[in-house]
mmCIF file of C-alpha atoms in Angstrom:
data_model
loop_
_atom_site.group_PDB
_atom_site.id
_atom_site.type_symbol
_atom_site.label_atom_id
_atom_site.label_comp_id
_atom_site.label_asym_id
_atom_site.label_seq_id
_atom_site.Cartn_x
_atom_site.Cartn_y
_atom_site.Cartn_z
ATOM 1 C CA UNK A 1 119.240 119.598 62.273
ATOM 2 C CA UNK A 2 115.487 119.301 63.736
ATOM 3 C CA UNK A 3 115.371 115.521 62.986
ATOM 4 C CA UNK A 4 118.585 115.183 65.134
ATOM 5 C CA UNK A 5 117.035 117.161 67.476
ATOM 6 C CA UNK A 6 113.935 115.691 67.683
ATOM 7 C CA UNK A 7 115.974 112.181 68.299
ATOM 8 C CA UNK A 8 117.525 113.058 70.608
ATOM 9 C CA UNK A 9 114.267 114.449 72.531
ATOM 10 C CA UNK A 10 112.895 110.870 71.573
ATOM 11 C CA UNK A 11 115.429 109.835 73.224
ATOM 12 C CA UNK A 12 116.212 110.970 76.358
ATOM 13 C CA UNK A 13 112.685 111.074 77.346
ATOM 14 C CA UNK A 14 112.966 107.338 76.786
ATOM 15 C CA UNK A 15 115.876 106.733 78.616
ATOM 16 C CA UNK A 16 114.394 109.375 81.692
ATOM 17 C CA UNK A 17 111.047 107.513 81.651
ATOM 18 C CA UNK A 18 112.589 105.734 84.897
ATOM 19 C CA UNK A 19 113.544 108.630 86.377
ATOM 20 C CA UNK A 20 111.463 110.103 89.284
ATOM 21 C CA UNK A 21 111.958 112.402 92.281
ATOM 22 C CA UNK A 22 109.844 113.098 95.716
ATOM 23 C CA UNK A 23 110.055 115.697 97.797
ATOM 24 C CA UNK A 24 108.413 115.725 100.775
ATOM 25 C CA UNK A 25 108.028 119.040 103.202
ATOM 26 C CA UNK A 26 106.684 118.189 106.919
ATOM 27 C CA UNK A 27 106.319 121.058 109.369
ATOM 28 C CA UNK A 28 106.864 124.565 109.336
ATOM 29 C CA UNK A 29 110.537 125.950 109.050
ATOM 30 C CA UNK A 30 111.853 126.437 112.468
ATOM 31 C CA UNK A 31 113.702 130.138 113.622
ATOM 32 C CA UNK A 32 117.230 130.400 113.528
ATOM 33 C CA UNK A 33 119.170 129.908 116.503
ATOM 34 C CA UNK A 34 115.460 130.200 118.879
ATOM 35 C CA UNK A 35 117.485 127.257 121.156
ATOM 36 C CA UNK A 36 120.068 129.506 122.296
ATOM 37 C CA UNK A 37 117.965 132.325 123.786
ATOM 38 C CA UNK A 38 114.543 130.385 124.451
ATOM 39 C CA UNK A 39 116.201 130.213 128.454
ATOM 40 C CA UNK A 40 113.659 131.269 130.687
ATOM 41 C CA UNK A 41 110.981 132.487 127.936
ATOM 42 C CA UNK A 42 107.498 131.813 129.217
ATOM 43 C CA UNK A 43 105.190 129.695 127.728
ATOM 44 C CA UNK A 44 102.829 132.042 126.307
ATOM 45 C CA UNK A 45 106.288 133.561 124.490
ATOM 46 C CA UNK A 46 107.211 130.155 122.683
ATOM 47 C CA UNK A 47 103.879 129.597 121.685
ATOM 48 C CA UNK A 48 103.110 132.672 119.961
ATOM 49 C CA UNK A 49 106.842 132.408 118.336
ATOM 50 C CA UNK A 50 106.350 128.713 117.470
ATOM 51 C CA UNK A 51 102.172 128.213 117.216
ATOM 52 C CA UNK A 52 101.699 124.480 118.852
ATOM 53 C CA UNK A 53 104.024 122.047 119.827
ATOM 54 C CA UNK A 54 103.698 119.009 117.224
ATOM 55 C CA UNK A 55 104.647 116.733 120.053
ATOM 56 C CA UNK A 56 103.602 116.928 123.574
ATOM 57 C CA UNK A 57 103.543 115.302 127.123
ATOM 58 C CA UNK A 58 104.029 116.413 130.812
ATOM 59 C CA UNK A 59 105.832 114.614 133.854
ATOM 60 C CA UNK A 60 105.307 115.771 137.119
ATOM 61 C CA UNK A 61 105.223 119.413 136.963
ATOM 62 C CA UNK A 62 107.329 119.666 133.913
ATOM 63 C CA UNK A 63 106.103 120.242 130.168
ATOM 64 C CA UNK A 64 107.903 119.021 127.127
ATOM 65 C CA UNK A 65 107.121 120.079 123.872
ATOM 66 C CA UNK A 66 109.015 119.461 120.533
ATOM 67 C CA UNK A 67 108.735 120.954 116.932
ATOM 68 C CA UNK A 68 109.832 119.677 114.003
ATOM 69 C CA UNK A 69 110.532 120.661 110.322
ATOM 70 C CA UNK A 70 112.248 117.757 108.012
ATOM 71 C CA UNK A 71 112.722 117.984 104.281
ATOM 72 C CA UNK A 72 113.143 114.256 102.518
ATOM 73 C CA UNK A 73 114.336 113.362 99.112
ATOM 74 C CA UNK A 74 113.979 110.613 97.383
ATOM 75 C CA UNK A 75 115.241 109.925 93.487
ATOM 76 C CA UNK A 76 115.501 106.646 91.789
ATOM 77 C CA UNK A 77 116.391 105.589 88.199
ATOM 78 C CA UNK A 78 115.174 102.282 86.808
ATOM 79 C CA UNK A 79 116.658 101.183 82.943
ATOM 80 C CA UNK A 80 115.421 98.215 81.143
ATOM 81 C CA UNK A 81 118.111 96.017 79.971
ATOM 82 C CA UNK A 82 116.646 95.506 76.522
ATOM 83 C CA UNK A 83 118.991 97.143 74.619
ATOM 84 C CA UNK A 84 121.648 94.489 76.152
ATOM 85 C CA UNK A 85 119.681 91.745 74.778
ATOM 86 C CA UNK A 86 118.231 91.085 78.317
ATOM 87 C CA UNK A 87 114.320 91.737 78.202
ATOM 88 C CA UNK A 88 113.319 90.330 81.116
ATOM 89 C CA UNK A 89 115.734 92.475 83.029
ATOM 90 C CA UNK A 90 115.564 96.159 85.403
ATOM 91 C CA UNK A 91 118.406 97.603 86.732
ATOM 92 C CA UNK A 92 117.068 100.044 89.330
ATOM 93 C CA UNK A 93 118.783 103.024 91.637
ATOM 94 C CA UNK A 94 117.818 104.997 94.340
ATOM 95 C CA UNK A 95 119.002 107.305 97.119
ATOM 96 C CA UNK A 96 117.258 109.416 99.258
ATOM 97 C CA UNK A 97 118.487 112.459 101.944
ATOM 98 C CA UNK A 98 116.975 114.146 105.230
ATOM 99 C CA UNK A 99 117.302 117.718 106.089
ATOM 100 C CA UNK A 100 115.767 119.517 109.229
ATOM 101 C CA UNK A 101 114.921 120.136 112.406
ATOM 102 C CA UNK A 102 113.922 118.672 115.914
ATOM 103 C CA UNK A 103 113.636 121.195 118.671
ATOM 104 C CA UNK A 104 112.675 120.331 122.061
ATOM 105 C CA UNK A 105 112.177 122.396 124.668
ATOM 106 C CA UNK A 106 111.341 121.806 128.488
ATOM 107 C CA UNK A 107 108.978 123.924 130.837
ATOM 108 C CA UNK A 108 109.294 124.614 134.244
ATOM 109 C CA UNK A 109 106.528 124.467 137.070
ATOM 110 C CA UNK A 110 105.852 128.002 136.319
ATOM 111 C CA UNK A 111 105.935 127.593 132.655
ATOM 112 C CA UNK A 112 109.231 129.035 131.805
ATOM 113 C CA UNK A 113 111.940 127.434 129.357
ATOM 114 C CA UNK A 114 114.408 125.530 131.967
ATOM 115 C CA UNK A 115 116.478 123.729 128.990
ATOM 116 C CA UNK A 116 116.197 123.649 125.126
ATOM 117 C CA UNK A 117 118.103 121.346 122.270
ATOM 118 C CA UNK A 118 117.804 121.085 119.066
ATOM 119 C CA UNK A 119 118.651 118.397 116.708
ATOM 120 C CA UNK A 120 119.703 119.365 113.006
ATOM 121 C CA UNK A 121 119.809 116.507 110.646
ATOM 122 C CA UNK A 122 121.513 117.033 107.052
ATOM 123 C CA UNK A 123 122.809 113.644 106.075
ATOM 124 C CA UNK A 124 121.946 111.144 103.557
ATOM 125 C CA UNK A 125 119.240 108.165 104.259
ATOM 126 C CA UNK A 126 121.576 105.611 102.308
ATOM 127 C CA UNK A 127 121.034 104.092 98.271
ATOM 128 C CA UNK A 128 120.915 101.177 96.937
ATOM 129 C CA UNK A 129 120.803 99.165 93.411
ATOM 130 C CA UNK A 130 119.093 96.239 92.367
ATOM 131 C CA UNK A 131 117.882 93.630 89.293
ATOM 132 C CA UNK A 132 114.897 92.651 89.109
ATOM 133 C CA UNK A 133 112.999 90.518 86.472
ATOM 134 C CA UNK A 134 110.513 91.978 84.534
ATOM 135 C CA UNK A 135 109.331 95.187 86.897
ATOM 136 C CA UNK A 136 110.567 96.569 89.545
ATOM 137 C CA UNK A 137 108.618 95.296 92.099
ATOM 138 C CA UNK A 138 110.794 96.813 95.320
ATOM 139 C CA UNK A 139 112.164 100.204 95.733
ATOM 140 C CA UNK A 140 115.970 100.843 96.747
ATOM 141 C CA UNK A 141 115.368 103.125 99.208
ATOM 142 C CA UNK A 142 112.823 103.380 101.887
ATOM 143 C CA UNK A 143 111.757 106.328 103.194
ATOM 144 C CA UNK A 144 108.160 105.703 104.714
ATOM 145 C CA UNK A 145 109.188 105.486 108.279
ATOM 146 C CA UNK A 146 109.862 109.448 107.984
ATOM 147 C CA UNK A 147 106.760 110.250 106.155
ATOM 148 C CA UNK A 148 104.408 109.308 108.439
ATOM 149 C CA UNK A 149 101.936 111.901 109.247
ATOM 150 C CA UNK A 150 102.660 114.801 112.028
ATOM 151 C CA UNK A 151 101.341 113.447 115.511
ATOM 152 C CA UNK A 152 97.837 115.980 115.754
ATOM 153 C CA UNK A 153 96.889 114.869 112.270
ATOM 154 C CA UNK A 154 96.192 111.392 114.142
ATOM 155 C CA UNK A 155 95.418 112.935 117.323
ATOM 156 C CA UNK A 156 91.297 112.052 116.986
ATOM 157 C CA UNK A 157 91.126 109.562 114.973
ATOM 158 C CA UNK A 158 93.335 107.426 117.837
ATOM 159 C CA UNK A 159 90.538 106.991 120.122
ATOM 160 C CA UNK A 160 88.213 104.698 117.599
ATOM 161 C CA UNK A 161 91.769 102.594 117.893
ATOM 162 C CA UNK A 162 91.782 98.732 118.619
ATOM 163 C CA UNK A 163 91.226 99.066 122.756
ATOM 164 C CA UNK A 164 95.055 97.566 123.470
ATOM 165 C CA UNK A 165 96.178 100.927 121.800
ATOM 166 C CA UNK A 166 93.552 103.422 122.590
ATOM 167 C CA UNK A 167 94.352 102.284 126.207
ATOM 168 C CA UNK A 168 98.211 103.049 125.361
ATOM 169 C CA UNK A 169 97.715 106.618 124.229
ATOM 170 C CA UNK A 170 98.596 107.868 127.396
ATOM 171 C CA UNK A 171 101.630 106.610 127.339
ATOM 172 C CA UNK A 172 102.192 106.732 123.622
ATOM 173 C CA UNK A 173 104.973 109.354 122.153
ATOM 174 C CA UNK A 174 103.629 112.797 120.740
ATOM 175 C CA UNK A 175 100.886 112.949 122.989
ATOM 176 C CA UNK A 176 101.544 110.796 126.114
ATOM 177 C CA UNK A 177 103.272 111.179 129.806
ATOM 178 C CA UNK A 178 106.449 109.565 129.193
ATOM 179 C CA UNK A 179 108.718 111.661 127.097
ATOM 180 C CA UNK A 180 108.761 112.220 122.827
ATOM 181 C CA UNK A 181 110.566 110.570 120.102
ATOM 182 C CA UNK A 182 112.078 111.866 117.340
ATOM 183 C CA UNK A 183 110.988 111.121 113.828
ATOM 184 C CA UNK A 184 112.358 107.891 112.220
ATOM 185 C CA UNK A 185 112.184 105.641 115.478
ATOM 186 C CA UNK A 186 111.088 102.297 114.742
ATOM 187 C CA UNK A 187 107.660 101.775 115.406
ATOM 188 C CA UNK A 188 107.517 98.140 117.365
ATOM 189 C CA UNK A 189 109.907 99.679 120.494
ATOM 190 C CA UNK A 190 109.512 102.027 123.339
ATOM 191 C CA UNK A 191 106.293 102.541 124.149
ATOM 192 C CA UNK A 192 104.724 100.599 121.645
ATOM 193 C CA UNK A 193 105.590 97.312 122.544
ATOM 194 C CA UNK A 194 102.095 97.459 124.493
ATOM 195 C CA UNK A 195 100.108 97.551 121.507
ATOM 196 C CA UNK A 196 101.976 94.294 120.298
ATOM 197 C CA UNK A 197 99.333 91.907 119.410
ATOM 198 C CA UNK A 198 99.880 88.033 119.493
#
């Protein structure tokens, strides 16, 4: 009975030795339902509810300011084919899934809430399966787009930038004049296209 046992063990750890899982946590969980009576809440209100915006940026005498809270997940499985009589063979699988939060809200000349949205994502990010000869050299899924850091973490370390894109920061999302983005944009369009670099 414990040899059987400890064969199985043997086992499954073998065949799980491709197995791994990420989960990533960005941003604090956001209040319940904080959208729907945020109308006309000053400034000083939100803040102390919410501590500071992770994205910013103003436009004429408006203030718009956007938290966020996103859980990813990311498994994959990758077998060797050896047992089939193909060595030189990986079969690999992945899928990943997004869950959270974007909430934006929009300040008045006299720093009051004038509108407020929020954005729930719960959805899956896609999967994928592949062979690959000898190692698996490229994952299934790709999920680094969304784990980028939060917007402040970057916030001093952007003005020893290349010139082309410390001179864009004012107009670059999270911390610019021209509006925010949510998480998971692609990174050569919008406002970026100025730090393109022949």
């Amino acid at each position: 009975m414990r040899s059987s046992a400890s064969v199985l063990l043997l086992s499954l750890s073998v065949l799980l030795g491709g197995c791994t899982q990420w989960h990533y946590e960005l941003g604090e969980t956001l209040p319940e339902n904080f959208e729907r009576d945020a109308q006309g809440k000053s400034l000083a209100n939100v803040l102390a509810q919410l501590g500071p915006p992770l994205r910013f940026a103003s436009r004429e005498d408006q203030l718009l300011m956007a938290w966020e809270a996103w859980e990813v997940r990311e498994s994959a499985l990758g077998l060797s084919l050896g047992w089939a009589g193909a060595d030189l063979l990986n079969v690999d699988w992945g899928t990943a899934r997004i869950e959270g939060d974007y909430l934006i809200m929009i300040f008045d000349a006299e720093r009051r809430v004038s509108a407020a949205q929020r954005i729930h994502r719960d959805e899956s990010l896609g999967s994928g399966v592949a062979i690959q000869l000898l190692y698996s050299f490229v994952s299934v899924v790709d999920v680094q787009d969304l784990l980028l850091p939060l917007p402040q973490h970057g916030w001093g370390a952007s003005q020893l930038l290349p010139l082309p894109q410390v001179l864009n920061n004012a107009q670059s999302p999270g911390m610019g004049d021209t509006g925010l983005e949510q998480r998971g944009t692609p990174q050569g369009a919008g406002a970026r296209t100025l730090e393109w670099l022949e």
